[in-house]
Each structure stands twice: as structure tokens, then as C-alpha cells.
Tab-separated table of C-alpha atoms and ligand atoms in Angstrom:
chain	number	residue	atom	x	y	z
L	1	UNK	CA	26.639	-37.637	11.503
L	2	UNK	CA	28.695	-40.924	13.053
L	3	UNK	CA	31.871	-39.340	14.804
L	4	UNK	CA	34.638	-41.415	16.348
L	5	UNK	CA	37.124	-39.793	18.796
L	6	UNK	CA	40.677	-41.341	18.778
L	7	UNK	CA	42.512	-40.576	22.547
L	8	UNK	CA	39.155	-40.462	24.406
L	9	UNK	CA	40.881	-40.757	28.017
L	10	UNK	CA	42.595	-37.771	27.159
L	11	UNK	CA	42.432	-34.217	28.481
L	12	UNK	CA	40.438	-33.077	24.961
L	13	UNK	CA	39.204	-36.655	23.931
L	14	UNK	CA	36.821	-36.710	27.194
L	15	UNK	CA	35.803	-33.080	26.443
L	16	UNK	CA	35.170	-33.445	22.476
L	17	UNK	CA	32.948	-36.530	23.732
L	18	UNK	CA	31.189	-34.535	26.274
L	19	UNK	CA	30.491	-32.008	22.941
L	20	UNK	CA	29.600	-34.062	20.609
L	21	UNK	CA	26.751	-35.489	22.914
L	22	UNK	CA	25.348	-31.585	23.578
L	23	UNK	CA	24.732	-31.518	19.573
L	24	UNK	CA	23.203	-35.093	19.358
L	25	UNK	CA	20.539	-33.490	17.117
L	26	UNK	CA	23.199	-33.243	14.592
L	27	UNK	CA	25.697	-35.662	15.170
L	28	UNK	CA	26.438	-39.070	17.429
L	29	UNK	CA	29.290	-41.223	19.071
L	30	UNK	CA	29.844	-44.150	17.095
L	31	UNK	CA	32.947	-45.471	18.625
L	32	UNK	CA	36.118	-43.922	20.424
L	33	UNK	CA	39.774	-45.686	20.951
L	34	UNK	CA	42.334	-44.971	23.644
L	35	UNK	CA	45.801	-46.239	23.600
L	36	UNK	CA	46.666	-49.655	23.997
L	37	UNK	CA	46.777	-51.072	27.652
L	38	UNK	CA	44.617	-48.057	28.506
L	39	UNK	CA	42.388	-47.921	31.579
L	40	UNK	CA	39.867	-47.088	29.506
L	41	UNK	CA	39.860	-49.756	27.201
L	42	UNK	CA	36.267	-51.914	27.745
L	43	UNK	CA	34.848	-49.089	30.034
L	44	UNK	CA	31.626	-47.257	28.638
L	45	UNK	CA	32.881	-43.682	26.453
L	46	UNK	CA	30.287	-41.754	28.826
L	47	UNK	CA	31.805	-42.810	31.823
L	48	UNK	CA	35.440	-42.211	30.810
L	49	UNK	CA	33.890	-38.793	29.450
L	50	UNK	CA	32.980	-38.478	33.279
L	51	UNK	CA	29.046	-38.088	32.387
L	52	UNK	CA	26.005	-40.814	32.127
L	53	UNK	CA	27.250	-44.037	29.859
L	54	UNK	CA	26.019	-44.176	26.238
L	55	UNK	CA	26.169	-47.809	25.614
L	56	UNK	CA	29.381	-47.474	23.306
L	57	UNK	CA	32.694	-49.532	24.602
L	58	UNK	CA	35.999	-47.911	24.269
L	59	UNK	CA	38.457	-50.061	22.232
L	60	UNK	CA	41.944	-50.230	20.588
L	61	UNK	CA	40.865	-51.112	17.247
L	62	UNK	CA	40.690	-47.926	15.359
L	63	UNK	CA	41.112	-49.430	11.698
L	64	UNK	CA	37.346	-50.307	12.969
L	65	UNK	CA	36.531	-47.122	13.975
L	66	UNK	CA	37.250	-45.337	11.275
L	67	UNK	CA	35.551	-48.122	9.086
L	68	UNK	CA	32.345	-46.888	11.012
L	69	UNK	CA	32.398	-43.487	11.486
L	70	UNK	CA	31.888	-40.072	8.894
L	71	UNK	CA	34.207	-38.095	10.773
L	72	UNK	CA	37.025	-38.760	13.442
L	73	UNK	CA	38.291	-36.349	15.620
L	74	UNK	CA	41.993	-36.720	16.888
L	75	UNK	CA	44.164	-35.187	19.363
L	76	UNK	CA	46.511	-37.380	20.575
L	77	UNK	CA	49.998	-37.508	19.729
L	78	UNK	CA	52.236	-36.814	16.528
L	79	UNK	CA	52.655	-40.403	16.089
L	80	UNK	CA	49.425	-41.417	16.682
L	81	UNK	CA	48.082	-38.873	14.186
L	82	UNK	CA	49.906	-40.810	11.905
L	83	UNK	CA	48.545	-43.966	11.859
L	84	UNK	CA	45.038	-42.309	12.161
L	85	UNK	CA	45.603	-40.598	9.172
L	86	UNK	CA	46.699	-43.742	7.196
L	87	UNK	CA	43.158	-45.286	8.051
L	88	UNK	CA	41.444	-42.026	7.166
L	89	UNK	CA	43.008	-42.346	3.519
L	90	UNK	CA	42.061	-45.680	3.577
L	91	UNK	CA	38.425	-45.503	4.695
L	92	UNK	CA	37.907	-42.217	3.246
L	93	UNK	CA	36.726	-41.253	6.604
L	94	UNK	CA	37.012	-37.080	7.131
L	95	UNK	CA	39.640	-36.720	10.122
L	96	UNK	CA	39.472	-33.376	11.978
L	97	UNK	CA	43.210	-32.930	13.656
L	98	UNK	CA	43.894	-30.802	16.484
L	99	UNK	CA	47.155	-32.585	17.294
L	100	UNK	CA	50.275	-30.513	17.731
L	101	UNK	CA	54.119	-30.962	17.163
L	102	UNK	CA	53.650	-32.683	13.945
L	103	UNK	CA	57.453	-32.294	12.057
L	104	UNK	CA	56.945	-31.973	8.210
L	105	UNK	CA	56.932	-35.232	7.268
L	106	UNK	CA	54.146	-36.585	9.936
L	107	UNK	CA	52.196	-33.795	8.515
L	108	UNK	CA	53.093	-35.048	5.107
L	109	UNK	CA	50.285	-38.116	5.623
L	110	UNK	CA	47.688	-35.775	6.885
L	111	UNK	CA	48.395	-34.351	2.805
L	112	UNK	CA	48.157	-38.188	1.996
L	113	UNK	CA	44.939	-38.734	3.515
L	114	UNK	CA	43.625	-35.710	2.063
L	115	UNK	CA	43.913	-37.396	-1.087
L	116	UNK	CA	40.996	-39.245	0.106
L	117	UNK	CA	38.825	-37.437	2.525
L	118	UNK	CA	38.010	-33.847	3.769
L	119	UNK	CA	41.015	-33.090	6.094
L	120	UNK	CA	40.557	-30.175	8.847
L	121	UNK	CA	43.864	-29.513	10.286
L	122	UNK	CA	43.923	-26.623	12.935
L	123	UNK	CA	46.545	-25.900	15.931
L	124	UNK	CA	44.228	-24.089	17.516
L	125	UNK	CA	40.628	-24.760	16.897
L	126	UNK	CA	38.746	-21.464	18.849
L	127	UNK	CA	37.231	-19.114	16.966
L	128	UNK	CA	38.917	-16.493	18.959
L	129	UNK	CA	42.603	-17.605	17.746
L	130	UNK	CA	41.567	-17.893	13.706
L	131	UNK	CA	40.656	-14.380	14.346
L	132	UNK	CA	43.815	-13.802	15.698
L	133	UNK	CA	45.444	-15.034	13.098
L	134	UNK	CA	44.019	-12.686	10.314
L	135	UNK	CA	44.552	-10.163	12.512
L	136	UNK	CA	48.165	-10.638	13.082
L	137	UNK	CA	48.698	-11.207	9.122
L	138	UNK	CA	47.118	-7.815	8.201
L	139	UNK	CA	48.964	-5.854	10.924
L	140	UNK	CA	52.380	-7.232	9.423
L	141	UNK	CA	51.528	-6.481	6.153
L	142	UNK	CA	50.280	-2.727	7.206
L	143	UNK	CA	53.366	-2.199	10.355
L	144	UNK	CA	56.341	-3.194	7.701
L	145	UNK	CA	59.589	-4.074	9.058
L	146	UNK	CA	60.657	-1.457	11.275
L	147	UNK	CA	58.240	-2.862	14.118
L	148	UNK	CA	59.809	-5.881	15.320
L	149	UNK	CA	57.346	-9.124	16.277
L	150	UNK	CA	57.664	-10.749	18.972
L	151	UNK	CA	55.191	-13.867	19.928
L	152	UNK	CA	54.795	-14.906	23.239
L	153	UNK	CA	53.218	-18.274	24.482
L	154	UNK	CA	51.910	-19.553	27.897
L	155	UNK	CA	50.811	-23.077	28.515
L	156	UNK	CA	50.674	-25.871	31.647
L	157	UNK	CA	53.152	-27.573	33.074
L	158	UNK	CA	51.753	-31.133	30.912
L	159	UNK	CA	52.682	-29.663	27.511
L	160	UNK	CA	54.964	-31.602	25.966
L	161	UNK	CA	55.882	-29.538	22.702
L	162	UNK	CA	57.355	-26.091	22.276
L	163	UNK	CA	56.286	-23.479	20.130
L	164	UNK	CA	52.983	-24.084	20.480
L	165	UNK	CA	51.197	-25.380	17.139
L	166	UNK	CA	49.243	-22.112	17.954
L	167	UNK	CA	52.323	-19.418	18.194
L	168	UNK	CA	53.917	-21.267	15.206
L	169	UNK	CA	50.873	-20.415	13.764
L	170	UNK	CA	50.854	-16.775	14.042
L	171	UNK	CA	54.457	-17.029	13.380
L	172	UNK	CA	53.471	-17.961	10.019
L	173	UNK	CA	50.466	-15.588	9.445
L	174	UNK	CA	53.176	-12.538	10.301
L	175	UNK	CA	55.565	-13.815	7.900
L	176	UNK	CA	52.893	-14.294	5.674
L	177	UNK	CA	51.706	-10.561	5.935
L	178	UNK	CA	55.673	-9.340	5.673
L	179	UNK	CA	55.512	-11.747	2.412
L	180	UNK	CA	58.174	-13.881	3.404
L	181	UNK	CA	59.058	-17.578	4.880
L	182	UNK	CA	58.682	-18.117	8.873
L	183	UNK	CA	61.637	-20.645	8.511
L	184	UNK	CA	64.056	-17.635	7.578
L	185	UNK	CA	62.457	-15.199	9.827
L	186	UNK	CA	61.874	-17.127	13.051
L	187	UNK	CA	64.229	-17.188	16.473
L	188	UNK	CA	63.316	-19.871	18.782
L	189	UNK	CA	65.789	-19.286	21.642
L	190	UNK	CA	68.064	-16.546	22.480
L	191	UNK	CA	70.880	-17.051	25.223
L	192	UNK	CA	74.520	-15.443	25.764
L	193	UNK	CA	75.706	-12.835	23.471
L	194	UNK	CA	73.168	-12.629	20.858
L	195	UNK	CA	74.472	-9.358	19.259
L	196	UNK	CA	71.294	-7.024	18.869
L	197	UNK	CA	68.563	-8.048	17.332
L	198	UNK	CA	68.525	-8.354	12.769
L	199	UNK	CA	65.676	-6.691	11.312
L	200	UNK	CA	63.277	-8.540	10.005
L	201	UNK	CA	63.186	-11.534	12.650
L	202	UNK	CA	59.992	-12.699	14.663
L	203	UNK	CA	61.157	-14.089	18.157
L	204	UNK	CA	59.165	-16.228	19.684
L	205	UNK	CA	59.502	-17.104	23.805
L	206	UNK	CA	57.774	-19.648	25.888
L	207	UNK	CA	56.445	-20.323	29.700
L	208	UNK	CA	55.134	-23.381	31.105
L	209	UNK	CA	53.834	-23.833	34.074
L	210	UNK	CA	50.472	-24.100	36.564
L	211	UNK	CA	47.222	-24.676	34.493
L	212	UNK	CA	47.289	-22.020	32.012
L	213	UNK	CA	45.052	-23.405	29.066
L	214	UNK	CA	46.930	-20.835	26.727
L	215	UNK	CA	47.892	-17.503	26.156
L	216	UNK	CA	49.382	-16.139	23.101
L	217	UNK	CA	50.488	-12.367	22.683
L	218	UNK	CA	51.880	-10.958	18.896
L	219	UNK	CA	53.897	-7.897	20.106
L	220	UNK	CA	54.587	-5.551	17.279
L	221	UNK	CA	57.359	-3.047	18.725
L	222	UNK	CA	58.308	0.196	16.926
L	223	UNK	CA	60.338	3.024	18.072
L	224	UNK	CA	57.718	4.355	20.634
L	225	UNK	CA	54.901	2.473	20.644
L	226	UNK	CA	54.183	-1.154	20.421
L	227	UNK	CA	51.206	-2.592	19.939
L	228	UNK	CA	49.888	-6.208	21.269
L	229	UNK	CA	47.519	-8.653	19.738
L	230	UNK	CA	46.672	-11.236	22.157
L	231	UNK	CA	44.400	-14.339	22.852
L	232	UNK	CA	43.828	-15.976	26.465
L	233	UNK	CA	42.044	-19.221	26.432
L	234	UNK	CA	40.213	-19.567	30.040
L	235	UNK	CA	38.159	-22.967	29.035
L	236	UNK	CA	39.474	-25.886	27.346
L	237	UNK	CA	35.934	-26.177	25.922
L	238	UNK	CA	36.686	-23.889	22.864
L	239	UNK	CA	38.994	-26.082	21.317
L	240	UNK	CA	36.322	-28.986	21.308
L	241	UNK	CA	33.392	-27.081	20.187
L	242	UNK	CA	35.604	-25.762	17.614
L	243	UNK	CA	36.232	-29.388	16.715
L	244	UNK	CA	32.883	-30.753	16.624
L	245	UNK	CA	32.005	-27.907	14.455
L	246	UNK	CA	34.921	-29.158	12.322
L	247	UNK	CA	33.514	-32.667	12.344
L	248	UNK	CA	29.927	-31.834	11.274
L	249	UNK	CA	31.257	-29.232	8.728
L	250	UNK	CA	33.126	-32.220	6.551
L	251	UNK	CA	29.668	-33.151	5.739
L	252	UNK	CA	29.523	-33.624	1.818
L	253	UNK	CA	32.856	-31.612	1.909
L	254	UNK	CA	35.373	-32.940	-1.059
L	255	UNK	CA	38.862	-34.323	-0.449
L	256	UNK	CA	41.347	-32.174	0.470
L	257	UNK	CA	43.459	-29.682	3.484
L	258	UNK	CA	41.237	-27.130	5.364
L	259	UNK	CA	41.599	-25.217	7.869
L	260	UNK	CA	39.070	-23.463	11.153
L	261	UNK	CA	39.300	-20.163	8.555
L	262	UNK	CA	37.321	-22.670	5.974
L	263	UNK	CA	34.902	-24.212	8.677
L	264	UNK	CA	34.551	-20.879	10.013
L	265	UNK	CA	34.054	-18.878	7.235
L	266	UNK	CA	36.346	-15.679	8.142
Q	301	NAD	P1	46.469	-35.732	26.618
Q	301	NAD	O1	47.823	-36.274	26.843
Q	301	NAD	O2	45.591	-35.477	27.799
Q	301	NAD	O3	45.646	-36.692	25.633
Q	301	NAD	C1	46.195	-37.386	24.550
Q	301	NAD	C2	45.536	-38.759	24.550
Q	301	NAD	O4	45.857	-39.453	23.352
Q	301	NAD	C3	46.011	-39.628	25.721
Q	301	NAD	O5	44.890	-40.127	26.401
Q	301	NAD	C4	46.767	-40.778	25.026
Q	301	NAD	O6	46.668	-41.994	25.701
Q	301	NAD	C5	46.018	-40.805	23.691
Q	301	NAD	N1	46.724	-41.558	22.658
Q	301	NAD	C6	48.039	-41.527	22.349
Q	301	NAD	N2	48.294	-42.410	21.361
Q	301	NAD	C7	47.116	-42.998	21.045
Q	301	NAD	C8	46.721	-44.001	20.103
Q	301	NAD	N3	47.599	-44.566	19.301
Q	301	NAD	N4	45.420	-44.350	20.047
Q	301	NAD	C9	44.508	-43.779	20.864
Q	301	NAD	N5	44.822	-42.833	21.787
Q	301	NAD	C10	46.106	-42.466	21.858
Q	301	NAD	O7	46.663	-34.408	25.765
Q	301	NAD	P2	45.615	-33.254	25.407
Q	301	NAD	O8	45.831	-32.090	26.315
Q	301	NAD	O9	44.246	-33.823	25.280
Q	301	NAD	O10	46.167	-32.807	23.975
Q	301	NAD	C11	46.264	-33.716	22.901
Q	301	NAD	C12	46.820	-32.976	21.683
Q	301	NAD	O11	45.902	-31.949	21.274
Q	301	NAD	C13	48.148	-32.251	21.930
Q	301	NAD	O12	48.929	-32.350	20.760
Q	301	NAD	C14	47.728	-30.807	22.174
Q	301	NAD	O13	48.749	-29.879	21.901
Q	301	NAD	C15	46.605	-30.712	21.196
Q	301	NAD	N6	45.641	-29.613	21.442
Q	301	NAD	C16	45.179	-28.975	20.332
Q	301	NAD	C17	44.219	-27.999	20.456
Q	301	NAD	C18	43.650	-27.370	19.212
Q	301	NAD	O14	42.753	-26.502	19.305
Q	301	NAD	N7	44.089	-27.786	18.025
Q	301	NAD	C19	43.733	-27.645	21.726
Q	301	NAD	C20	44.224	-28.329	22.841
Q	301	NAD	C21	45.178	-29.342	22.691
């Protein structure tokens, strides 16, 4: 399979490069972009991937990119995301998106591009975390309403959005399993005189700092006892394995929204 990676300087980009070349029996780099004015721009994808060159340039142009590949993978930036999924719909080119902090209406085009093409769209792309997240949903459902949730997120100081994609996540599969909406249930922030806490309500809290890849606990806590669900990520590595697996997966897949529960099968 020809896979293009959009944001290949970046922090996943160079790692999902790195991954697709350890499966090169079933899929191959057929192009990668980085932002305009990049460093990387004209420099070889292997080198920027910081292993032996391939003999593929790294460019700006990713309507051409996505002209060429089957599948491109993308974690860059909300905005970004959206313009890659415009050319995706236009192409009919799968896209596999890991990006996070999407609002509603950038993930509106991902929907759009859908329309077109197989569309895998995960916050968190490790096996461990889709787990997780079926895990949380049937606890919710069993626990009912007099254990309170609480999710709790740790990321590095370089995080630039808050929730995580991945806590949001779980926020959803709990108020998925209590049958209700996350956007009436959830409480970002707390500060002051909050009054005690409403039944019903999943709290979420946040830390950044250091090099924590990610940690997410689901707290359920009854009168008690309290039990925890939680999910440390220790190597960035899962995320792009998860998203090569994505990539090859899209493979004669029709148009449409999935998710890592679809590519994964749980
Ligand atoms: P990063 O800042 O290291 O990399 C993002 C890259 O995208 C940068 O190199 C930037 O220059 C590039 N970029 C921005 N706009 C671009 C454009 N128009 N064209 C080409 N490249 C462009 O960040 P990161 O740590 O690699 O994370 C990227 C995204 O992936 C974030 O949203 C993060 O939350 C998300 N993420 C998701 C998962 C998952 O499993 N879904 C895992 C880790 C990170």
C-alpha cells in the first residue's frame, strides 16, 4: 500500500515514518509534507525520520501527495487536519487522523471527506486505550450513578490542548454507558466555591508537565470503595503502530467514519 504522512518533522510524523518502513512487506512511503518554510522541506523523509534516507523528498505540496498515495496518515494540527481532509474528499484518498483538539465543526470535514474515502479517526490510537474505553463504558453502565467518575489526564509540558482527545474520549464512553450526553454531564474546571459535587457529573482534571507520553485514570468513587481504570503510555511508538495498522486496514474499506474499535476488531 502507498502511504503519505502529512507533519513528518513532527514528534509522531518521524515515528509513523520510522513504522511504516518496519512493515515495508505490506506497505511503502510514497511521499510526506511538513509545514511550509519547514527545515525539512527538500531533505530526504529517512533522514528527517532520523534513520537511513529512502530516496523520497519531503515537500509542501500535499494536494500532490494525496493525489499519490492510498492512505495518508495525519497528526498535525486542527487546522491542518482540515485542509488534509478537503484533499482526502477530493482524491478519495483514505486519511487515518490521530490529530487532537478538533472543535465540532473542524471535525465536521473529516464527516465530509468520509463521503469519499474510508476515514479512521482515533484520539488515541493504542490498543491498550480502545480497551480502555469499552472497559470504562461497561463499568458505567454496571456502577450506576451513585459512584461518581472522575477522569484524570497526564501529558508533557509541549501539549497544546486540554482534555486530552483521549480523556474526552472516555468521557464519552462513561456517558455513553450511564446512557446520557458527555456535554451535560462533563466538568472541566472546578475553582472557588463549587458547592458539593451534583450527581451524575464526570469531572475531568489535567497535569502537564516533564515528558509524560500519557496517563489516563477513570476513577469510579462510591461510598467506600472506588475503583480505578487506568492506561499509562511509556512509548510513543503505540500510537504509530496503531496508525499504520489503521493505514493498511483502509485497504478495500468503503467510504465512511471508523474508529481503532473497527480496525481493531474489539
Ligand atoms: P508535533 O508538534 O511534534 O507535530 C506536529 C507536526 O505537524 C509539526 O511538525 C508541524 O510542523 C506539522 N504541521 C502543522 N501544520 C502542517 C501542515 N499544514 N502541513 C504539514 N505539516 C504540518 O506534535 P505531535 O506530538 O507529533 O502531535 C501531533 C498531533 O497528534 C497532536 O494533535 C497530538 O495530540 C496528536 N496525537 C495523537 C495520538 C493518537 O494516538 N491519536 C497520539 C499522539 C499524539
Amino acid at each position: 500500500m502507498k502511504i503519505g504522512v502529512v507533519g513528518a518533522s513532527g514528534r509522531m510524523g518521524r515515528m509513523i515514518i520510522q513504522e511504516v518502513l518496519v512493515h515495508s512487506d505490506e506497505c511503502e512511503i510514497v511521499g510526506a509534507t511538513a509545514r511550509e518554510g519547514s527545515y525539512a522541506i527538500g531533505r530526504d523523509v529517512g533522514k528527517v525520520a532520523e534513520i537511513d534516507p529512502i530516496g523520497v523528498t519531503v515537500t509542501d505540496d500535499a494536494a500532490e501527495l494525496f493525489k499519490a498515495a492510498d492512505a495518508v496518515i495525519d497528526f498535525t494540527s486542527p487546522e491542518a487536519t482540515v485542509e488534509h481532509a478537503k484533499l482526502a474528499a477530493e482524491h478519495a484518498t483514505a486519511l487515518v487522523c490521530g490529530t487532537t483538539g478538533l472543535t465540532r465543526k473542524q471535525e465536521e470535514s473529516l464527516g465530509e471527506a468520509a463521503k469519499a474515502a474510508p476515514v479512521v479517526y482515533a484520539a488515541n490510537m493504542s490498543v491498550g486505550v480502545n480497551m480502555l474505553l469499552s472497559l470504562v463504558e461497561q463499568t458505567a453502565a454496571r456502577l450506576g450513578v451513585e459512584f461518581d467518575i472522575e477522569i484524570f489526564e497526564a501529558h508533557h509540558r509541549n501539549k497544546v490542548d486540554a482534555p486530552s482527545g483521549t480523556a474526552l474520549a472516555l468521557g464519552r464512553a462513561a456517558a455513553a454507558g450511564r446512557e446520557v450526553g458527555l456535554d451535560s454531564a462533563a466538568v472541566y474546571a472546578r475553582e472557588g466555591h463549587t458547592g458539593a459535587r451534583e450527581d451524575g457529573k464526570i469531572g475531568f482534571s489535567v497535569f502537564r508537565g516533564g515528558d509524560v507520553v500519557g496517563e489516563h485514570t477513570v476513577t469510579f468513587a462510591g461510598q467506600g470503595e472506588r475503583v480505578e481504570l487506568v492506561h499509562k503510555a511509556s512509548d510513543r511508538r503505540i500510537f504509530a503502530t496503531g496508525a499504520v495498522r489503521a493505514a493498511t486496514w483502509t485497504k478495500g474499506k468503503s467510504p465512511g467514519v471508523y474508529t481503532m474499535k473497527d480496525v481493531l476488531d474489539l
